[in-house]
Coordinates of C-alpha atoms and ligand atoms in Angstrom, one line a residue:
M30 CA 0.0 0.0 0.0
L31 CA 1.2 3.5 -0.7
S32 CA 1.4 5.6 2.3
L33 CA 1.3 9.3 2.4
G34 CA 5.0 9.9 3.1
F35 CA 7.7 8.7 5.4
V36 CA 9.6 10.9 7.6
Y37 CA 12.7 8.8 7.9
L38 CA 13.9 9.2 4.3
S39 CA 13.6 13.0 4.5
T40 CA 16.6 13.2 6.8
L41 CA 18.6 10.2 5.9
F42 CA 21.6 12.2 5.1
Q43 CA 21.6 13.9 8.5
L44 CA 23.3 10.8 9.7
L45 CA 26.3 11.6 7.7
I46 CA 26.7 14.9 9.5
P47 CA 28.5 14.7 12.9
A48 CA 26.1 15.3 15.7
A49 CA 26.5 18.6 17.5
T50 CA 28.9 18.6 20.3
A51 CA 27.4 16.9 23.3
I52 CA 26.7 19.1 26.2
A53 CA 27.8 17.8 29.5
S54 CA 24.7 17.6 31.6
R55 CA 23.9 15.9 34.8
T56 CA 20.6 14.3 34.3
K57 CA 18.0 13.5 37.0
P58 CA 17.3 9.8 37.5
C59 CA 15.2 8.2 34.8
T60 CA 12.3 7.4 37.2
H61 CA 8.7 8.3 37.5
N62 CA 9.5 10.6 40.4
T63 CA 11.6 12.9 38.2
F64 CA 8.6 13.5 35.9
V65 CA 5.8 13.5 38.4
S66 CA 4.9 17.1 37.7
L67 CA 4.6 16.6 34.0
G68 CA 1.2 17.8 32.7
L69 CA -0.7 20.6 31.1
L70 CA -3.6 22.6 32.5
N71 CA -6.1 21.2 30.0
I72 CA -5.3 17.5 30.2
N73 CA -5.6 14.6 32.6
V74 CA -2.6 12.4 32.6
L75 CA -4.0 8.8 32.7
S76 CA -0.6 7.1 32.9
L77 CA 3.0 8.0 32.8
D78 CA 5.5 5.3 31.9
V79 CA 9.2 6.0 32.6
A80 CA 11.8 3.4 31.7
L81 CA 15.4 3.1 30.6
G82 CA 15.4 2.0 27.0
N83 CA 17.4 2.1 23.9
A84 CA 16.5 3.5 20.6
A85 CA 17.6 1.5 17.6
W86 CA 18.8 2.8 14.3
P87 CA 17.9 2.0 11.6
S88 CA 14.5 1.6 13.2
P89 CA 13.1 -1.8 12.2
S90 CA 9.9 -0.1 11.0
S91 CA 11.7 2.4 8.9
L92 CA 11.6 2.5 5.1
L93 CA 15.4 3.0 5.4
N94 CA 15.6 -0.8 5.0
A95 CA 15.9 0.2 1.3
Y96 CA 19.2 1.8 2.3
P97 CA 21.2 -1.0 3.9
T98 CA 23.6 0.3 6.6
T99 CA 26.7 -1.6 7.5
K100 CA 26.0 -1.3 11.2
N101 CA 23.1 -1.3 13.6
Y102 CA 23.3 1.3 16.4
T103 CA 21.5 1.6 19.7
I104 CA 21.6 4.5 22.1
D105 CA 20.5 4.6 25.7
V106 CA 17.5 6.8 26.4
C107 CA 15.1 7.7 29.1
Q108 CA 11.8 6.7 27.5
L109 CA 8.5 8.3 28.5
T110 CA 5.1 7.2 27.4
V111 CA 2.4 9.7 28.4
N112 CA -1.3 8.7 28.1
Y113 CA -3.7 11.5 28.6
T114 CA -7.2 12.8 27.9
H115 CA -8.9 16.1 27.5
P116 CA -11.5 16.1 30.2
G117 CA -15.0 16.0 28.6
W118 CA -13.7 14.9 25.2
N119 CA -13.5 11.2 26.0
D120 CA -10.3 10.9 23.9
K121 CA -7.0 9.2 24.7
I122 CA -3.7 10.3 23.4
T123 CA -0.3 8.6 23.6
T124 CA 2.7 10.8 23.4
W125 CA 6.3 9.4 23.4
I126 CA 9.3 11.3 24.6
S127 CA 12.9 10.0 24.3
L128 CA 15.7 11.6 26.2
P129 CA 19.3 10.6 25.3
L130 CA 21.1 9.6 28.5
D131 CA 24.7 10.9 27.8
S132 CA 24.9 12.9 24.6
W133 CA 22.1 15.5 24.7
N134 CA 22.9 18.3 22.3
G135 CA 20.8 20.8 24.1
R136 CA 18.0 20.8 21.6
F137 CA 14.5 19.4 21.2
A138 CA 12.9 17.9 18.1
G139 CA 9.2 17.2 17.3
M140 CA 8.9 14.4 14.8
G141 CA 6.0 14.1 12.3
G142 CA 3.9 11.3 10.8
G143 CA 2.7 10.2 7.4
G144 CA -0.8 9.5 6.0
W145 CA -3.2 8.9 8.9
V146 CA -0.3 8.3 11.2
T147 CA 0.1 11.3 13.5
G148 CA 3.5 10.2 14.7
S149 CA 5.2 7.2 16.2
L150 CA 7.8 6.0 18.7
G151 CA 9.9 4.7 15.8
A152 CA 10.1 8.2 14.4
L153 CA 12.1 9.4 17.4
S154 CA 15.2 7.2 16.7
Q155 CA 16.8 9.4 14.1
A156 CA 16.4 12.5 16.3
V157 CA 17.9 10.9 19.4
F158 CA 20.8 9.6 17.3
Q159 CA 21.6 13.2 16.5
G160 CA 21.5 14.0 20.3
Y161 CA 18.1 15.6 20.3
A162 CA 15.5 15.1 23.1
A163 CA 12.5 14.2 21.0
A164 CA 8.7 13.8 21.1
S165 CA 6.0 12.4 18.8
T166 CA 2.4 11.7 19.4
D167 CA -0.2 9.2 18.2
G168 CA -2.7 12.1 18.0
G169 CA -5.4 10.1 19.7
H170 CA -5.5 7.0 17.5
E171 CA -3.1 4.0 17.1
E172 CA -1.2 3.6 13.9
T173 CA -3.0 0.5 13.0
A174 CA -6.5 1.7 13.9
S175 CA -9.2 1.3 11.2
I176 CA -10.4 4.6 9.9
E177 CA -13.9 4.3 11.2
S178 CA -12.7 3.4 14.7
W179 CA -11.4 6.9 15.3
V180 CA -13.1 9.1 12.8
L181 CA -16.7 8.0 13.6
A182 CA -18.0 8.3 17.1
S183 CA -21.1 6.3 16.1
K184 CA -22.9 5.4 12.9
G185 CA -23.2 8.7 10.9
N186 CA -21.5 10.9 13.6
L187 CA -18.0 12.3 13.4
N188 CA -15.7 12.1 16.3
W189 CA -14.6 15.7 16.3
A190 CA -12.3 15.3 19.3
N191 CA -10.2 12.7 17.6
I192 CA -10.2 14.7 14.3
Q193 CA -9.0 17.9 16.1
D194 CA -6.4 15.9 18.0
F195 CA -5.0 14.5 14.7
S196 CA -5.2 17.8 12.9
A197 CA -3.6 20.2 15.5
I198 CA -4.3 19.9 19.2
A199 CA -2.1 16.9 20.0
L200 CA 0.9 18.3 18.0
D201 CA 0.9 21.5 20.2
E202 CA 0.7 19.4 23.3
A203 CA 3.5 17.0 22.3
A204 CA 5.8 20.1 21.9
S205 CA 4.8 21.4 25.3
L206 CA 5.1 18.0 27.1
G207 CA 8.3 17.2 25.3
K208 CA 10.0 20.4 26.2
A209 CA 8.8 20.2 29.8
A210 CA 10.1 16.7 30.2
T211 CA 13.4 17.8 28.7
E212 CA 13.8 20.5 31.3
L213 CA 12.8 18.1 34.2
F214 CA 15.4 15.6 33.1
Y215 CA 18.4 17.8 32.2
G216 CA 17.7 20.7 34.5
R217 CA 17.2 23.3 31.8
P218 CA 15.0 23.9 28.8
P219 CA 16.2 23.1 25.3
K220 CA 18.1 26.0 23.7
Y221 CA 16.5 25.4 20.3
S222 CA 13.4 23.4 19.2
Y223 CA 12.9 22.0 15.7
W224 CA 10.1 20.3 13.8
N225 CA 10.9 17.6 11.2
G226 CA 8.4 16.0 8.9
C227 CA 7.3 15.2 5.4
S228 CA 3.8 14.7 3.9
T229 CA 1.4 14.6 6.8
G230 CA 4.6 15.6 8.8
G231 CA 4.9 18.6 6.4
R232 CA 1.3 19.6 7.0
Q233 CA 1.9 19.3 10.7
G234 CA 4.9 21.6 10.4
H235 CA 2.8 24.2 8.7
M236 CA 0.1 23.8 11.4
M237 CA 2.7 24.6 14.0
A238 CA 3.9 27.7 12.1
Q239 CA 0.3 28.9 11.5
R240 CA -1.4 28.1 14.8
F241 CA 1.3 27.5 17.4
P242 CA 4.0 29.8 16.1
A243 CA 6.1 30.0 19.3
Q244 CA 6.7 26.3 19.7
Y245 CA 9.5 25.7 17.2
D246 CA 12.5 27.8 16.3
G247 CA 12.9 25.9 13.1
I248 CA 10.5 23.9 10.9
L249 CA 11.4 21.5 8.1
A250 CA 8.1 20.7 6.3
G251 CA 8.7 18.5 3.2
A252 CA 6.0 17.8 0.5
P253 CA 3.4 19.2 2.9
A254 CA -0.1 17.8 2.9
I255 CA -1.5 21.3 3.3
N256 CA -4.8 22.2 1.4
W257 CA -5.9 18.8 2.7
D258 CA -9.6 19.6 2.3
K259 CA -9.0 20.2 -1.4
F260 CA -6.1 18.0 -2.5
I261 CA -7.4 14.8 -0.8
P262 CA -10.7 14.8 -2.7
A263 CA -8.8 15.9 -5.8
E264 CA -6.7 12.7 -5.4
Y265 CA -9.9 10.9 -6.3
W266 CA -10.4 12.9 -9.6
P267 CA -8.5 10.3 -11.8
Q268 CA -11.0 7.7 -10.6
V269 CA -13.9 9.9 -11.6
V270 CA -12.4 10.5 -15.0
I271 CA -12.1 6.7 -15.7
K272 CA -15.6 6.2 -14.5
E273 CA -17.0 8.9 -16.8
L274 CA -14.9 7.6 -19.8
E275 CA -16.1 4.1 -19.0
Y276 CA -12.6 3.0 -19.7
Y277 CA -10.2 1.5 -17.2
P278 CA -6.7 1.8 -18.7
S279 CA -4.0 -0.6 -17.5
P280 CA -1.1 0.9 -15.6
C281 CA 1.1 -0.1 -18.6
E282 CA -1.0 2.0 -21.0
I283 CA -1.0 5.0 -18.6
D284 CA 2.7 4.8 -17.9
A285 CA 3.5 4.6 -21.7
I286 CA 1.8 8.0 -22.1
T287 CA 3.8 9.5 -19.2
K288 CA 7.0 8.1 -20.8
Y289 CA 6.1 9.8 -24.1
A290 CA 5.4 13.1 -22.3
I291 CA 8.8 12.9 -20.5
Q292 CA 10.5 12.1 -23.8
A293 CA 8.8 15.2 -25.5
C294 CA 9.6 17.6 -22.7
D295 CA 12.8 16.4 -21.0
Q296 CA 15.2 18.4 -23.3
L297 CA 13.3 21.7 -22.9
D298 CA 15.3 22.4 -19.7
G299 CA 18.5 21.9 -21.7
V300 CA 19.5 18.5 -20.2
K301 CA 18.3 15.1 -21.4
D302 CA 18.1 13.3 -18.0
G303 CA 14.6 12.0 -17.7
I304 CA 13.6 15.0 -15.5
I305 CA 11.3 17.9 -16.6
S306 CA 12.9 20.8 -14.6
M307 CA 10.9 23.5 -16.4
P308 CA 7.3 22.1 -16.5
G309 CA 5.9 25.4 -17.6
L310 CA 7.5 24.8 -21.0
C311 CA 5.9 21.4 -21.5
H312 CA 2.8 21.4 -23.7
F313 CA 2.6 17.8 -24.6
E314 CA -0.5 16.6 -26.5
P315 CA -1.4 13.1 -25.5
L316 CA -3.6 12.6 -28.5
S317 CA -0.4 12.6 -30.6
V318 CA 0.6 9.2 -29.3
V319 CA -2.8 7.5 -29.8
G320 CA -2.2 4.3 -31.8
K321 CA 1.4 3.7 -30.7
T322 CA 2.1 0.1 -29.8
V323 CA 3.1 -0.6 -26.2
R324 CA 4.7 -3.8 -24.9
C325 CA 3.4 -4.8 -21.4
T326 CA 4.3 -7.2 -18.7
A327 CA 2.0 -8.3 -15.8
P328 CA -0.3 -8.8 -17.6
N329 CA 1.7 -9.7 -20.7
G330 CA 0.9 -8.5 -24.1
T331 CA 0.9 -5.6 -26.5
I332 CA -1.7 -2.8 -26.8
K333 CA -2.1 0.3 -28.8
I334 CA -2.6 3.6 -26.8
S335 CA -6.3 4.4 -27.0
K336 CA -8.0 7.7 -27.4
K337 CA -9.7 7.3 -24.1
A338 CA -6.4 6.7 -22.3
A339 CA -5.1 9.9 -23.9
K340 CA -8.1 11.8 -22.7
F341 CA -7.6 10.3 -19.2
A342 CA -4.0 11.6 -19.1
A343 CA -5.1 15.1 -20.3
S344 CA -7.8 15.3 -17.7
V345 CA -5.5 14.3 -14.8
W346 CA -2.9 16.8 -15.9
A347 CA -5.5 19.5 -16.1
G348 CA -6.7 18.7 -12.5
A349 CA -10.1 18.2 -10.8
K350 CA -13.0 20.2 -12.4
S351 CA -16.4 21.0 -11.1
S352 CA -19.5 19.9 -13.0
D353 CA -19.6 23.2 -14.8
G354 CA -16.0 22.8 -15.9
S355 CA -14.3 25.3 -13.6
S356 CA -11.1 24.3 -11.8
L357 CA -11.3 22.7 -8.3
W358 CA -7.7 21.9 -7.9
Y359 CA -4.3 21.4 -9.6
G360 CA -3.4 18.4 -11.7
S361 CA -0.2 16.4 -11.8
L362 CA 2.8 17.7 -13.7
H363 CA 3.7 15.7 -16.8
E364 CA 6.6 13.8 -15.3
T365 CA 4.5 12.4 -12.5
P366 CA 3.4 8.7 -12.5
L367 CA -0.4 8.7 -12.8
T368 CA -1.0 5.2 -11.6
A369 CA -0.7 6.0 -7.9
L370 CA -4.0 7.9 -8.0
G371 CA -5.4 6.6 -11.3
G372 CA -4.7 3.0 -10.3
T373 CA -6.3 0.0 -11.8
K374 CA -5.8 -3.7 -11.3
C375 CA -6.0 -5.9 -14.4
V376 CA -6.5 -9.6 -15.2
S377 CA -5.7 -8.8 -18.8
L378 CA -4.8 -5.6 -20.7
T379 CA -8.4 -5.0 -21.6
S380 CA -10.0 -6.0 -18.3
C381 CA -9.1 -3.8 -15.4
D382 CA -10.8 -2.7 -12.2
P383 CA -10.3 0.7 -10.4
V384 CA -8.0 0.9 -7.4
P385 CA -8.5 4.3 -5.7
F386 CA -5.8 5.6 -3.4
T387 CA -6.8 4.5 0.1
I388 CA -6.4 7.9 1.9
S389 CA -8.7 9.7 -0.5
A390 CA -11.1 6.8 -0.4
D391 CA -11.1 6.9 3.4
W392 CA -11.7 10.6 3.3
L393 CA -14.7 10.5 1.0
R394 CA -16.2 7.6 2.9
A395 CA -15.6 8.3 6.6
F396 CA -15.1 12.0 6.8
I397 CA -17.3 13.4 4.1
S398 CA -20.0 10.8 3.8
R399 CA -19.8 9.7 7.4
D400 CA -20.3 6.2 6.1
S401 CA -17.2 3.9 5.9
S402 CA -19.1 1.4 3.8
L403 CA -20.0 3.8 1.0
D404 CA -19.8 2.2 -2.4
L405 CA -17.2 4.3 -4.2
S406 CA -18.4 3.1 -7.6
T407 CA -21.4 5.4 -7.2
I408 CA -19.1 8.5 -7.4
N409 CA -19.7 10.0 -10.8
H410 CA -18.7 13.6 -11.7
Q411 CA -21.8 15.1 -10.2
V412 CA -21.5 13.3 -6.9
F413 CA -17.8 14.1 -6.9
N414 CA -18.6 17.8 -7.3
R415 CA -20.9 17.6 -4.2
L416 CA -18.3 15.7 -2.1
F417 CA -15.6 18.2 -3.0
R418 CA -17.7 21.1 -1.9
A419 CA -18.7 19.3 1.3
S420 CA -15.0 18.7 2.0
V421 CA -14.0 22.3 1.7
N422 CA -17.1 23.6 3.5
G423 CA -16.8 21.2 6.4
F424 CA -13.0 20.9 6.8
S425 CA -11.0 23.9 5.5
S426 CA -10.6 25.3 9.0
V427 CA -9.9 21.9 10.5
M428 CA -7.5 20.4 8.0
G429 CA -6.8 23.0 5.3
T430 CA -3.6 24.3 7.0
R431 CA -3.3 27.1 4.5
D432 CA -3.5 30.3 6.5
P433 CA -1.0 32.5 4.6
D434 CA -0.6 34.9 7.6
L435 CA 2.6 33.8 9.3
T436 CA 3.0 37.0 11.3
G437 CA 3.2 35.1 14.6
F438 CA 5.9 32.8 13.4
K439 CA 7.9 35.8 12.0
Q440 CA 7.5 37.7 15.2
S441 CA 8.7 34.8 17.3
G442 CA 11.8 34.6 15.1
G443 CA 11.1 31.2 13.5
K444 CA 12.6 29.9 10.3
M445 CA 10.9 27.4 8.0
I446 CA 12.1 25.4 5.0
T447 CA 9.7 23.6 2.6
W448 CA 10.7 21.5 -0.4
H449 CA 8.4 19.6 -2.7
G450 CA 9.2 17.1 -5.4
M451 CA 7.8 18.1 -8.8
K452 CA 7.3 14.4 -9.7
D453 CA 5.2 13.9 -6.5
E454 CA 2.5 11.3 -7.4
L455 CA 0.3 11.9 -4.3
I456 CA 0.4 15.6 -3.4
F457 CA 0.0 18.0 -6.3
Y458 CA 3.2 20.1 -6.4
N459 CA 1.4 23.2 -7.5
G460 CA -0.7 23.4 -4.2
T461 CA 2.5 24.1 -2.3
E462 CA 3.6 26.7 -4.8
D463 CA 0.2 28.2 -4.5
Y464 CA 0.4 28.5 -0.7
Y465 CA 3.9 30.0 -0.9
R466 CA 2.7 32.6 -3.4
Q467 CA -0.2 33.6 -1.1
A468 CA 2.1 33.8 1.9
L469 CA 4.4 36.0 -0.2
E470 CA 1.5 38.2 -1.0
A471 CA 0.6 38.5 2.6
D472 CA 4.2 39.4 3.6
P473 CA 6.8 40.6 1.0
E474 CA 9.5 39.8 3.6
L475 CA 8.5 36.2 3.7
H476 CA 11.9 35.1 2.2
D477 CA 13.6 36.3 5.4
Y478 CA 12.0 33.5 7.4
Y479 CA 10.3 31.0 5.1
R480 CA 11.9 29.5 1.9
F481 CA 10.5 27.1 -0.6
F482 CA 12.6 24.8 -2.8
P483 CA 11.0 22.9 -5.7
A484 CA 12.8 19.6 -6.4
P485 CA 12.5 18.6 -10.1
G486 CA 12.2 14.8 -10.7
V487 CA 11.6 13.9 -7.0
E488 CA 8.6 11.7 -6.1
H489 CA 6.6 11.9 -2.8
C490 CA 9.1 12.6 0.0
G491 CA 11.8 11.0 -2.0
G492 CA 12.5 8.6 -4.8
G493 CA 12.5 9.3 -8.6
P494 CA 15.4 10.4 -10.8
G495 CA 15.5 14.0 -9.4
W496 CA 17.6 15.8 -6.8
Y497 CA 16.7 15.0 -3.2
P498 CA 17.6 17.6 -0.6
G499 CA 18.9 15.3 2.1
D500 CA 20.8 18.1 4.0
S501 CA 17.8 20.3 4.5
F502 CA 17.5 19.7 8.2
Q503 CA 21.1 20.8 8.8
A504 CA 20.5 23.8 6.5
L505 CA 17.6 24.7 8.8
V506 CA 19.7 24.4 12.0
D507 CA 22.4 26.6 10.4
W508 CA 19.7 29.2 9.5
V509 CA 18.3 29.2 13.0
E510 CA 21.5 29.1 15.0
K511 CA 24.1 30.8 12.8
G512 CA 21.9 33.0 10.8
V513 CA 23.0 31.4 7.5
A514 CA 19.9 31.7 5.3
P515 CA 19.9 29.0 2.6
D516 CA 19.9 30.5 -0.9
T517 CA 20.0 27.0 -2.2
L518 CA 19.7 23.5 -0.9
R519 CA 22.3 20.9 -1.8
A520 CA 20.6 17.9 -3.3
I521 CA 21.7 14.6 -4.9
A522 CA 20.3 12.4 -7.6
T523 CA 21.1 9.1 -9.2
P524 CA 22.4 9.5 -12.7
S525 CA 19.9 8.0 -15.2
A526 CA 20.7 5.4 -17.8
T527 CA 23.9 4.0 -16.3
G528 CA 24.9 0.4 -16.0
D529 CA 27.2 1.1 -13.1
A530 CA 26.0 -0.4 -9.8
H531 CA 27.5 2.4 -7.7
P532 CA 27.6 5.4 -10.1
P533 CA 28.8 8.8 -8.8
L534 CA 25.8 10.8 -7.7
R535 CA 24.6 13.9 -9.5
T536 CA 24.5 17.0 -7.4
A537 CA 22.5 20.2 -7.8
D538 CA 21.7 23.2 -5.6
L539 CA 18.0 23.5 -5.5
C540 CA 16.8 27.1 -5.9
A541 CA 14.6 29.1 -3.6
Y542 CA 11.3 29.8 -5.2
P543 CA 10.5 31.9 -7.4
K544 CA 14.0 31.3 -8.8
V545 CA 14.3 28.3 -11.2
L546 CA 17.1 25.8 -11.5
T547 CA 18.6 26.6 -14.8
F548 CA 21.3 24.7 -16.8
V549 CA 24.1 27.0 -18.0
G550 CA 26.3 24.4 -19.7
G551 CA 29.0 21.9 -18.7
D552 CA 28.6 18.5 -17.0
P553 CA 24.9 18.1 -16.1
D554 CA 25.9 15.9 -13.2
R555 CA 27.6 18.8 -11.4
A556 CA 26.0 21.5 -9.4
S557 CA 28.2 24.1 -11.0
S558 CA 26.5 23.6 -14.3
F559 CA 23.3 25.1 -13.0
T560 CA 22.3 28.4 -11.7
C561 CA 19.2 29.9 -10.1
K562 CA 17.4 32.4 -12.4
Ligands
NAG614 C1 20.3 -4.8 11.7 O1 19.0 -5.1 12.3 C2 18.1 -5.6 11.4 C3 16.7 -5.8 12.1 O2 16.9 -6.3 13.4 C4 18.6 -6.9 10.7 O3 17.6 -7.3 9.8 C5 19.9 -6.5 10.0 O4 20.4 -7.7 9.4 C6 20.9 -5.9 10.9 N1 22.1 -5.5 10.2 C7 23.3 -5.6 10.6 C8 24.4 -5.1 9.6 O5 23.6 -6.2 11.6
NAG615 C1 -0.9 3.9 27.0 O1 -1.7 3.8 25.8 C2 -1.1 2.8 24.9 C3 -1.9 2.9 23.6 O2 -3.3 2.7 23.7 C4 -1.3 1.4 25.5 O3 -0.7 0.4 24.7 C5 -0.5 1.4 26.8 O4 -0.7 0.2 27.5 C6 -1.0 2.6 27.7 N1 -0.1 2.6 28.9 C7 -0.6 2.5 30.1 C8 0.4 2.5 31.2 O5 -1.8 2.4 30.4
NAG616 C1 2.5 24.5 -11.7 O1 3.9 24.8 -11.4 C2 4.7 24.9 -12.5 C3 6.2 25.1 -12.0 O2 6.3 26.4 -11.4 C4 4.2 26.0 -13.4 O3 5.0 26.1 -14.6 C5 2.8 25.8 -13.8 O4 2.3 26.8 -14.6 C6 1.9 25.6 -12.6 N1 0.6 25.2 -13.0 C7 -0.5 25.9 -12.7 C8 -1.8 25.4 -13.1 O5 -0.4 26.9 -12.0
NAG617 C1 5.3 -12.9 -19.7 O1 6.2 -13.0 -20.8 C2 7.6 -13.2 -20.3 C3 8.5 -13.1 -21.5 O2 8.0 -13.6 -22.7 C4 7.6 -14.6 -19.6 O3 8.9 -14.8 -19.1 C5 6.6 -14.6 -18.5 O4 6.5 -15.9 -17.9 C6 5.2 -14.2 -19.0 N1 4.3 -14.1 -17.8 C7 3.1 -14.5 -17.8 C8 2.3 -14.3 -16.6 O5 2.6 -15.0 -18.8
CA618 CA1 15.6 17.4 -18.4

């Protein structure tokens, strides 16, 4: 199953950077007694577990298994598990706090989640390995909980407490509890606090900047799931298109169209590398490849690209439309794989069934229709139009996370970095650009404390042939602590079309929006061959 992001990958390369100098600190004992005063005015602590533990890296649950390390590490921590409720809300939140025993770097980190996962204990490992005291919260529902078990209070009724906990409330409290526990253990508060997340974690970072602006000095918010009330229903748009066309194209047929689009537009940025770095120049017409023969595997066979498949691609690139044809949300850029949202499962190349993306299906069923057994096959264009409006009307203030007014964050001296892959197959890249432009309109000085870095060729939170900005967390720390504002973000990519098992990596310095990464000549694998224009 595709999940909306994974926080681990976003800071993989942090591990290559030496941890900040450990601060000698005499800690209090790792016992319940040390933390007995831990709490907040609006919560009831149900249980407080304090135990010596060790964090493991790589975390067994982490997707970093795709990046084998030569060594497994563990580090001793004081591990807190706080279970609490908001009196009268009948909710139950679990928040984890990990405090490194001997190498605290004087800082605190809040760690984000992905998809429906608010956060996890496993997410703390990478932070404590850097010497951070760290916290993450389950936001009132367990990682494995079924969607209806936490979203619906009873048949047809939303559980607003759980929804608000997930959206915002528990994130603020995790920061407060985490920082308070840090102070109780080390005898002084953290000198700096940071947020780190991608996807849902990126939305959470923006929620902190918008609504709880004093909690974090620095926020790294990758591929943010902001505009949630709009882009999540828009993720269902490709399924509406295939229903209306009454044609369920195989993944092979769809991918072939994407391949032709990349072929047509790749060179427009000056480098033939399988990446469309300047998507604004790409005006590929999918009808031009109708009739081309495509060889497929799983299921095996050959097909010709159909007119309906071409129309499908055109509609998905154009983005969700209302019944009267006006635009509801952005579409995917041409280099983006369309099968993540326009998925089908085929027994033969001409016999496929729709496979909607689970998170948007969950959203339309549980949140919007308040009926987790809703038959999605009833969603035609007209129904979609209604569900989209209901999503915006009912949830923009709860989950939208697109308040462009960052005055509070600016005044408290915060710094924020967002990057977003232009090949992102789950969260439409243009939604983030749209938010940044609005924030820029609200404050022409935005650049002084919030910078946005488009990442050509990068998929959702990582992957793809493009340049991945693995040093962005360190860039944030340098901005906050040394005042070094990042004009560019160093990023690396795998060279395409090489037979070498360990090829030298490509490097590029991603540009701060609105500047665009521009090839100026020379070796396209070297950062010095590009400039920001
Ligand atoms: C690290 O731990 C994982 C999970 O326990 C294990 O699968 C892997 O083989 C270990 N790697 C090394 C190099 O010890
Ligand atoms: C805290 O909540 C978690 C998650 O529901 C549960 O597994 C754990 O047993 C609880 N801890 C205590 C001490 O009640
Ligand atoms: C999406 O972003 C790209 C890159 O900046 C831009 O060229 C394109 O015009 C945007 N699309 C829309 C519909 O705004
Ligand atoms: C598909 O074709 C390939 C190559 O001809 C063959 O190796 C494979 O077994 C076939 N798979 C199926 C499911 O027929
Ligand atoms: Ca290119």
